[in-house]
Amino acid sequence: MTTKAIRRSQPIVPQPCDKERQYLINRCKKLAGKKIVIKYGGAALEHEDLKRPTLLDVALLKEAGAIVVLVHGGSRHLSQEMAKKGLAVKMINGLRNTSFETVDIARKVFGQLNTEIVELLDAAGAAPIGLKGEESDIIRAKAKDFDLYGYVGDVQKVKVEVLSKLLKQNRLPVISGLGIDENGQTLNINLDTVAAAIAGALSAEKFVLITDVDGILLDVTDSSTRMSLLNREQLKSLQSSNMVANGMLPKVEACLSAMAQGVKETYIISCRQPHALITELLGETQYGTHIVW
Ligand code: ADP
Ligand code: MG
């Protein structure tokens, strides 16, 4: 046996004890063969200590046989990096006004996060492969309204061929969600929107948004007001209410958009609760909002 093979069988990331791990994998076998697109959001990524447990759950899903794609951004890290350079964050209609300099910082920050996520998933044995949306030409985008937003785009097309090929090879694509236009210009796109487009293009069965609140709340300051189960019609009516605002609005839109493209179930969950990703996907809605047709 080679040294590499020995390393692979002894993961360096602390695992749940063998019994618990096996118990979780057995339970996740219900999800074997299901295509699941997961967006790991900027708010969740800000919780350093929760990265390992969250990514371990992703790895367990894959080990149980689910077909997983992870999409991530890094909005909070980007804001911090901009502040260090004395650049103000200007949000217009919920989108970040993006200068040429900001695009450059985003590429760097998202790239670093991509490497880190890939390393953690690799250590957990998930066979990840890092893909930068703007480099691998997966996310084709078109500038939205340059005068208003700068280098912000709308998704035009997701090139699924590369992703499908990797999934067939049992890899776990980890995509950092910047787009690229026909001239090779990198564009910043809301990550909920990008992830929904990827879920739709891949005909995923399930689409999960991991954030740092327990799903859609009636009162943002009170987790006990969580809406645990909604159907599409109920979600649509929330979209036009003033109950959902700021960062939650693009999530509601993303869930509706994914479902309009055939995704059967969507979830908005918190990174704060242990194993929320697994338990919510198994239908025990305790820490998030589960949306069904
Ligand atoms: P992410 O980085 O995961 O996209 P965002 O900060 O963009 O996170 O979006 C999540 C935020 O949306 C929450 O932290 C919360 O402040 C806000 N929000 C607005 N309305 C609601 C609501 N009804 N329920 C839950 N969160 C809401
Ligand atoms: Mg957001």
PDB file of C-alpha atoms in Angstrom, residues 83-290:
ATOM      1  CA  ALA A  83     -12.855  47.801   3.900  1.00  0.00           C
ATOM      2  CA  LYS A  84      -9.135  47.068   4.349  1.00  0.00           C
ATOM      3  CA  LYS A  85      -8.498  48.828   1.045  1.00  0.00           C
ATOM      4  CA  GLY A  86     -10.707  51.753   1.998  1.00  0.00           C
ATOM      5  CA  LEU A  87     -13.440  50.853  -0.496  1.00  0.00           C
ATOM      6  CA  ALA A  88     -17.018  51.486   0.566  1.00  0.00           C
ATOM      7  CA  VAL A  89     -19.663  48.802  -0.010  1.00  0.00           C
ATOM      8  CA  LYS A  90     -22.540  50.280  -1.978  1.00  0.00           C
ATOM      9  CA  MET A  91     -25.640  48.091  -2.325  1.00  0.00           C
ATOM     10  CA  ILE A  92     -28.191  48.956  -5.010  1.00  0.00           C
ATOM     11  CA  ASN A  93     -31.435  46.949  -5.085  1.00  0.00           C
ATOM     12  CA  GLY A  94     -29.723  44.314  -2.975  1.00  0.00           C
ATOM     13  CA  LEU A  95     -26.766  43.993  -5.379  1.00  0.00           C
ATOM     14  CA  ARG A  96     -23.217  45.111  -4.729  1.00  0.00           C
ATOM     15  CA  ASN A  97     -22.084  47.941  -6.972  1.00  0.00           C
ATOM     16  CA  THR A  98     -18.904  46.377  -8.341  1.00  0.00           C
ATOM     17  CA  SER A  99     -15.942  48.374  -9.637  1.00  0.00           C
ATOM     18  CA  PHE A 100     -13.036  46.907 -11.603  1.00  0.00           C
ATOM     19  CA  GLU A 101     -10.987  46.869  -8.409  1.00  0.00           C
ATOM     20  CA  THR A 102     -13.779  45.074  -6.520  1.00  0.00           C
ATOM     21  CA  VAL A 103     -13.942  42.338  -9.187  1.00  0.00           C
ATOM     22  CA  ASP A 104     -10.233  41.789  -8.704  1.00  0.00           C
ATOM     23  CA  ILE A 105     -10.605  41.502  -4.934  1.00  0.00           C
ATOM     24  CA  ALA A 106     -13.582  39.146  -5.379  1.00  0.00           C
ATOM     25  CA  ARG A 107     -11.526  36.861  -7.628  1.00  0.00           C
ATOM     26  CA  LYS A 108      -8.805  36.702  -5.024  1.00  0.00           C
ATOM     27  CA  VAL A 109     -11.079  36.254  -1.996  1.00  0.00           C
ATOM     28  CA  PHE A 110     -13.385  33.684  -3.636  1.00  0.00           C
ATOM     29  CA  GLY A 111     -10.355  31.837  -4.994  1.00  0.00           C
ATOM     30  CA  GLN A 112      -8.828  31.528  -1.520  1.00  0.00           C
ATOM     31  CA  LEU A 113     -12.108  30.284  -0.078  1.00  0.00           C
ATOM     32  CA  ASN A 114     -12.409  27.779  -2.922  1.00  0.00           C
ATOM     33  CA  THR A 115      -8.981  26.347  -2.116  1.00  0.00           C
ATOM     34  CA  GLU A 116      -9.811  26.149   1.576  1.00  0.00           C
ATOM     35  CA  ILE A 117     -13.170  24.408   1.022  1.00  0.00           C
ATOM     36  CA  VAL A 118     -11.586  21.955  -1.393  1.00  0.00           C
ATOM     37  CA  GLU A 119      -8.845  21.124   1.118  1.00  0.00           C
ATOM     38  CA  LEU A 120     -11.354  20.477   3.893  1.00  0.00           C
ATOM     39  CA  LEU A 121     -13.557  18.303   1.681  1.00  0.00           C
ATOM     40  CA  ASP A 122     -10.510  16.444   0.415  1.00  0.00           C
ATOM     41  CA  ALA A 123      -9.410  15.702   3.956  1.00  0.00           C
ATOM     42  CA  ALA A 124     -12.913  14.369   4.617  1.00  0.00           C
ATOM     43  CA  GLY A 125     -12.527  12.002   1.657  1.00  0.00           C
ATOM     44  CA  ALA A 126     -15.126  13.648  -0.612  1.00  0.00           C
ATOM     45  CA  ALA A 127     -13.010  13.756  -3.824  1.00  0.00           C
ATOM     46  CA  PRO A 128     -13.705  17.463  -4.437  1.00  0.00           C
ATOM     47  CA  ILE A 129     -12.583  19.425  -7.451  1.00  0.00           C
ATOM     48  CA  GLY A 130     -12.308  23.209  -7.287  1.00  0.00           C
ATOM     49  CA  LEU A 131     -13.722  25.206 -10.193  1.00  0.00           C
ATOM     50  CA  LYS A 132     -13.629  28.964 -10.473  1.00  0.00           C
ATOM     51  CA  GLY A 133     -16.799  30.082 -12.227  1.00  0.00           C
ATOM     52  CA  GLU A 134     -14.948  32.781 -14.172  1.00  0.00           C
ATOM     53  CA  GLU A 135     -12.007  30.599 -15.214  1.00  0.00           C
ATOM     54  CA  SER A 136     -13.686  27.353 -16.107  1.00  0.00           C
ATOM     55  CA  ASP A 137     -16.323  29.146 -18.199  1.00  0.00           C
ATOM     56  CA  ILE A 138     -19.113  27.347 -16.356  1.00  0.00           C
ATOM     57  CA  ILE A 139     -21.137  30.458 -15.605  1.00  0.00           C
ATOM     58  CA  ARG A 140     -21.703  32.548 -18.709  1.00  0.00           C
ATOM     59  CA  ALA A 141     -23.064  35.960 -17.733  1.00  0.00           C
ATOM     60  CA  LYS A 142     -24.063  39.277 -19.257  1.00  0.00           C
ATOM     61  CA  ALA A 143     -23.621  42.682 -17.625  1.00  0.00           C
ATOM     62  CA  LYS A 144     -26.856  43.780 -16.012  1.00  0.00           C
ATOM     63  CA  ASP A 145     -26.789  47.562 -16.187  1.00  0.00           C
ATOM     64  CA  PHE A 146     -23.222  48.804 -16.176  1.00  0.00           C
ATOM     65  CA  ASP A 147     -24.057  52.429 -15.334  1.00  0.00           C
ATOM     66  CA  LEU A 148     -26.038  51.393 -12.297  1.00  0.00           C
ATOM     67  CA  TYR A 149     -24.208  48.354 -10.930  1.00  0.00           C
ATOM     68  CA  GLY A 150     -20.786  48.234 -12.605  1.00  0.00           C
ATOM     69  CA  TYR A 151     -19.421  44.715 -13.182  1.00  0.00           C
ATOM     70  CA  VAL A 152     -22.549  42.865 -12.070  1.00  0.00           C
ATOM     71  CA  GLY A 153     -24.067  40.216 -14.272  1.00  0.00           C
ATOM     72  CA  ASP A 154     -27.114  38.076 -14.903  1.00  0.00           C
ATOM     73  CA  VAL A 155     -26.594  34.381 -15.604  1.00  0.00           C
ATOM     74  CA  GLN A 156     -27.075  33.654 -19.290  1.00  0.00           C
ATOM     75  CA  LYS A 157     -26.110  30.015 -19.421  1.00  0.00           C
ATOM     76  CA  VAL A 158     -24.634  27.337 -17.211  1.00  0.00           C
ATOM     77  CA  LYS A 159     -22.331  25.016 -19.100  1.00  0.00           C
ATOM     78  CA  VAL A 160     -23.304  21.738 -17.525  1.00  0.00           C
ATOM     79  CA  GLU A 161     -21.195  19.434 -19.692  1.00  0.00           C
ATOM     80  CA  VAL A 162     -18.079  19.867 -17.548  1.00  0.00           C
ATOM     81  CA  LEU A 163     -20.059  19.366 -14.356  1.00  0.00           C
ATOM     82  CA  SER A 164     -21.905  16.286 -15.627  1.00  0.00           C
ATOM     83  CA  LYS A 165     -18.616  14.722 -16.674  1.00  0.00           C
ATOM     84  CA  LEU A 166     -17.075  15.314 -13.247  1.00  0.00           C
ATOM     85  CA  LEU A 167     -20.142  13.926 -11.491  1.00  0.00           C
ATOM     86  CA  LYS A 168     -19.922  10.768 -13.594  1.00  0.00           C
ATOM     87  CA  GLN A 169     -16.335  10.422 -12.362  1.00  0.00           C
ATOM     88  CA  ASN A 170     -17.688  10.576  -8.802  1.00  0.00           C
ATOM     89  CA  ARG A 171     -16.072  13.947  -8.101  1.00  0.00           C
ATOM     90  CA  LEU A 172     -17.654  16.698  -6.022  1.00  0.00           C
ATOM     91  CA  PRO A 173     -17.488  20.002  -7.943  1.00  0.00           C
ATOM     92  CA  VAL A 174     -16.872  23.029  -5.710  1.00  0.00           C
ATOM     93  CA  ILE A 175     -17.724  26.123  -7.728  1.00  0.00           C
ATOM     94  CA  SER A 176     -16.866  29.695  -6.761  1.00  0.00           C
ATOM     95  CA  GLY A 177     -19.686  31.689  -8.232  1.00  0.00           C
ATOM     96  CA  LEU A 178     -18.290  34.478 -10.363  1.00  0.00           C
ATOM     97  CA  GLY A 179     -19.398  34.621 -13.986  1.00  0.00           C
ATOM     98  CA  ILE A 180     -17.684  35.515 -17.218  1.00  0.00           C
ATOM     99  CA  ASP A 181     -19.048  37.409 -20.225  1.00  0.00           C
ATOM    100  CA  GLU A 182     -18.424  36.753 -23.903  1.00  0.00           C
ATOM    101  CA  ASN A 183     -15.381  39.041 -23.855  1.00  0.00           C
ATOM    102  CA  GLY A 184     -13.778  37.236 -20.940  1.00  0.00           C
ATOM    103  CA  GLN A 185     -14.715  39.908 -18.408  1.00  0.00           C
ATOM    104  CA  THR A 186     -15.404  38.569 -14.892  1.00  0.00           C
ATOM    105  CA  LEU A 187     -18.798  39.596 -13.486  1.00  0.00           C
ATOM    106  CA  ASN A 188     -20.138  39.499  -9.960  1.00  0.00           C
ATOM    107  CA  ILE A 189     -23.538  37.803  -9.589  1.00  0.00           C
ATOM    108  CA  ASN A 190     -25.724  37.203  -6.557  1.00  0.00           C
ATOM    109  CA  LEU A 191     -24.750  33.719  -5.394  1.00  0.00           C
ATOM    110  CA  ASP A 192     -28.290  32.571  -4.659  1.00  0.00           C
ATOM    111  CA  THR A 193     -29.118  33.329  -8.295  1.00  0.00           C
ATOM    112  CA  VAL A 194     -26.022  31.520  -9.600  1.00  0.00           C
ATOM    113  CA  ALA A 195     -26.683  28.448  -7.457  1.00  0.00           C
ATOM    114  CA  ALA A 196     -30.328  28.281  -8.575  1.00  0.00           C
ATOM    115  CA  ALA A 197     -29.235  28.440 -12.213  1.00  0.00           C
ATOM    116  CA  ILE A 198     -26.787  25.585 -11.615  1.00  0.00           C
ATOM    117  CA  ALA A 199     -29.437  23.499  -9.818  1.00  0.00           C
ATOM    118  CA  GLY A 200     -31.890  24.105 -12.663  1.00  0.00           C
ATOM    119  CA  ALA A 201     -29.377  23.376 -15.432  1.00  0.00           C
ATOM    120  CA  LEU A 202     -28.300  20.139 -13.734  1.00  0.00           C
ATOM    121  CA  SER A 203     -31.939  19.080 -13.141  1.00  0.00           C
ATOM    122  CA  ALA A 204     -31.159  18.651  -9.450  1.00  0.00           C
ATOM    123  CA  GLU A 205     -33.764  17.030  -7.219  1.00  0.00           C
ATOM    124  CA  LYS A 206     -32.872  19.200  -4.259  1.00  0.00           C
ATOM    125  CA  PHE A 207     -31.468  22.696  -3.840  1.00  0.00           C
ATOM    126  CA  VAL A 208     -30.159  23.872  -0.468  1.00  0.00           C
ATOM    127  CA  LEU A 209     -29.159  27.363   0.617  1.00  0.00           C
ATOM    128  CA  ILE A 210     -26.972  27.332   3.729  1.00  0.00           C
ATOM    129  CA  THR A 211     -27.010  30.654   5.519  1.00  0.00           C
ATOM    130  CA  ASP A 212     -26.738  31.785   9.146  1.00  0.00           C
ATOM    131  CA  VAL A 213     -30.438  32.123  10.023  1.00  0.00           C
ATOM    132  CA  ASP A 214     -32.867  29.253  10.642  1.00  0.00           C
ATOM    133  CA  GLY A 215     -34.678  29.692   7.341  1.00  0.00           C
ATOM    134  CA  ILE A 216     -37.493  32.169   6.691  1.00  0.00           C
ATOM    135  CA  LEU A 217     -38.618  33.852   9.886  1.00  0.00           C
ATOM    136  CA  LEU A 218     -41.799  35.852  10.476  1.00  0.00           C
ATOM    137  CA  ASP A 219     -39.770  38.008  12.812  1.00  0.00           C
ATOM    138  CA  VAL A 220     -36.093  38.180  11.848  1.00  0.00           C
ATOM    139  CA  THR A 221     -35.076  38.641  15.483  1.00  0.00           C
ATOM    140  CA  ASP A 222     -36.908  35.540  16.716  1.00  0.00           C
ATOM    141  CA  SER A 223     -35.963  32.004  15.579  1.00  0.00           C
ATOM    142  CA  SER A 224     -39.143  30.571  17.078  1.00  0.00           C
ATOM    143  CA  THR A 225     -41.103  32.308  14.294  1.00  0.00           C
ATOM    144  CA  ARG A 226     -39.505  30.052  11.647  1.00  0.00           C
ATOM    145  CA  MET A 227     -41.711  28.885   8.805  1.00  0.00           C
ATOM    146  CA  SER A 228     -40.790  25.215   8.649  1.00  0.00           C
ATOM    147  CA  LEU A 229     -42.744  24.002   5.624  1.00  0.00           C
ATOM    148  CA  LEU A 230     -44.057  25.989   2.672  1.00  0.00           C
ATOM    149  CA  ASN A 231     -45.336  25.185  -0.762  1.00  0.00           C
ATOM    150  CA  ARG A 232     -44.505  27.169  -3.884  1.00  0.00           C
ATOM    151  CA  GLU A 233     -47.677  29.224  -3.777  1.00  0.00           C
ATOM    152  CA  GLN A 234     -47.039  30.222  -0.183  1.00  0.00           C
ATOM    153  CA  LEU A 235     -43.457  31.140  -1.071  1.00  0.00           C
ATOM    154  CA  LYS A 236     -44.680  33.245  -3.989  1.00  0.00           C
ATOM    155  CA  SER A 237     -46.971  35.221  -1.727  1.00  0.00           C
ATOM    156  CA  LEU A 238     -44.094  35.805   0.682  1.00  0.00           C
ATOM    157  CA  GLN A 239     -42.046  37.216  -2.178  1.00  0.00           C
ATOM    158  CA  SER A 240     -44.472  40.066  -2.619  1.00  0.00           C
ATOM    159  CA  SER A 241     -44.956  40.653   1.121  1.00  0.00           C
ATOM    160  CA  ASN A 242     -42.637  42.973   3.013  1.00  0.00           C
ATOM    161  CA  MET A 243     -41.804  40.219   5.507  1.00  0.00           C
ATOM    162  CA  VAL A 244     -38.884  39.007   3.461  1.00  0.00           C
ATOM    163  CA  ALA A 245     -36.162  41.566   2.844  1.00  0.00           C
ATOM    164  CA  ASN A 246     -32.457  42.121   2.213  1.00  0.00           C
ATOM    165  CA  GLY A 247     -30.475  38.913   1.753  1.00  0.00           C
ATOM    166  CA  MET A 248     -33.550  36.679   2.147  1.00  0.00           C
ATOM    167  CA  LEU A 249     -35.276  38.120  -0.918  1.00  0.00           C
ATOM    168  CA  PRO A 250     -32.824  36.676  -3.493  1.00  0.00           C
ATOM    169  CA  LYS A 251     -33.058  33.325  -1.649  1.00  0.00           C
ATOM    170  CA  VAL A 252     -36.836  33.237  -2.049  1.00  0.00           C
ATOM    171  CA  GLU A 253     -36.418  34.204  -5.701  1.00  0.00           C
ATOM    172  CA  ALA A 254     -33.699  31.562  -6.161  1.00  0.00           C
ATOM    173  CA  CYS A 255     -35.908  28.805  -4.688  1.00  0.00           C
ATOM    174  CA  LEU A 256     -38.796  29.828  -6.951  1.00  0.00           C
ATOM    175  CA  SER A 257     -36.517  30.007  -9.975  1.00  0.00           C
ATOM    176  CA  ALA A 258     -34.983  26.568  -9.278  1.00  0.00           C
ATOM    177  CA  MET A 259     -38.461  25.085  -8.841  1.00  0.00           C
ATOM    178  CA  ALA A 260     -39.674  26.709 -12.062  1.00  0.00           C
ATOM    179  CA  GLN A 261     -36.807  24.802 -13.744  1.00  0.00           C
ATOM    180  CA  GLY A 262     -38.001  21.496 -12.285  1.00  0.00           C
ATOM    181  CA  VAL A 263     -36.202  21.226  -8.927  1.00  0.00           C
ATOM    182  CA  LYS A 264     -38.646  19.395  -6.654  1.00  0.00           C
ATOM    183  CA  GLU A 265     -37.602  20.561  -3.223  1.00  0.00           C
ATOM    184  CA  THR A 266     -35.649  23.511  -1.890  1.00  0.00           C
ATOM    185  CA  TYR A 267     -34.336  24.296   1.580  1.00  0.00           C
ATOM    186  CA  ILE A 268     -33.064  27.374   3.384  1.00  0.00           C
ATOM    187  CA  ILE A 269     -31.105  26.256   6.436  1.00  0.00           C
ATOM    188  CA  SER A 270     -28.758  27.479   9.123  1.00  0.00           C
ATOM    189  CA  CYS A 271     -25.101  26.518   9.402  1.00  0.00           C
ATOM    190  CA  ARG A 272     -25.342  26.975  13.162  1.00  0.00           C
ATOM    191  CA  GLN A 273     -27.180  23.766  14.018  1.00  0.00           C
ATOM    192  CA  PRO A 274     -25.256  20.491  14.108  1.00  0.00           C
ATOM    193  CA  HIS A 275     -26.101  18.249  11.145  1.00  0.00           C
ATOM    194  CA  ALA A 276     -28.884  20.592   9.999  1.00  0.00           C
ATOM    195  CA  LEU A 277     -27.951  19.867   6.386  1.00  0.00           C
ATOM    196  CA  ILE A 278     -28.554  16.143   6.842  1.00  0.00           C
ATOM    197  CA  THR A 279     -31.614  16.288   9.056  1.00  0.00           C
ATOM    198  CA  GLU A 280     -33.394  18.850   6.874  1.00  0.00           C
ATOM    199  CA  LEU A 281     -32.699  16.852   3.723  1.00  0.00           C
ATOM    200  CA  LEU A 282     -34.141  13.800   5.463  1.00  0.00           C
ATOM    201  CA  GLY A 283     -37.339  15.726   6.083  1.00  0.00           C
ATOM    202  CA  GLU A 284     -37.000  16.458   9.790  1.00  0.00           C
ATOM    203  CA  THR A 285     -37.537  20.145   9.485  1.00  0.00           C
ATOM    204  CA  GLN A 286     -36.107  21.505  12.718  1.00  0.00           C
ATOM    205  CA  TYR A 287     -33.647  24.176  11.659  1.00  0.00           C
ATOM    206  CA  GLY A 288     -34.799  25.574   8.366  1.00  0.00           C
ATOM    207  CA  THR A 289     -37.505  26.190   5.820  1.00  0.00           C
ATOM    208  CA  HIS A 290     -38.392  23.313   3.517  1.00  0.00           C
TER     209      HIS A 290
END
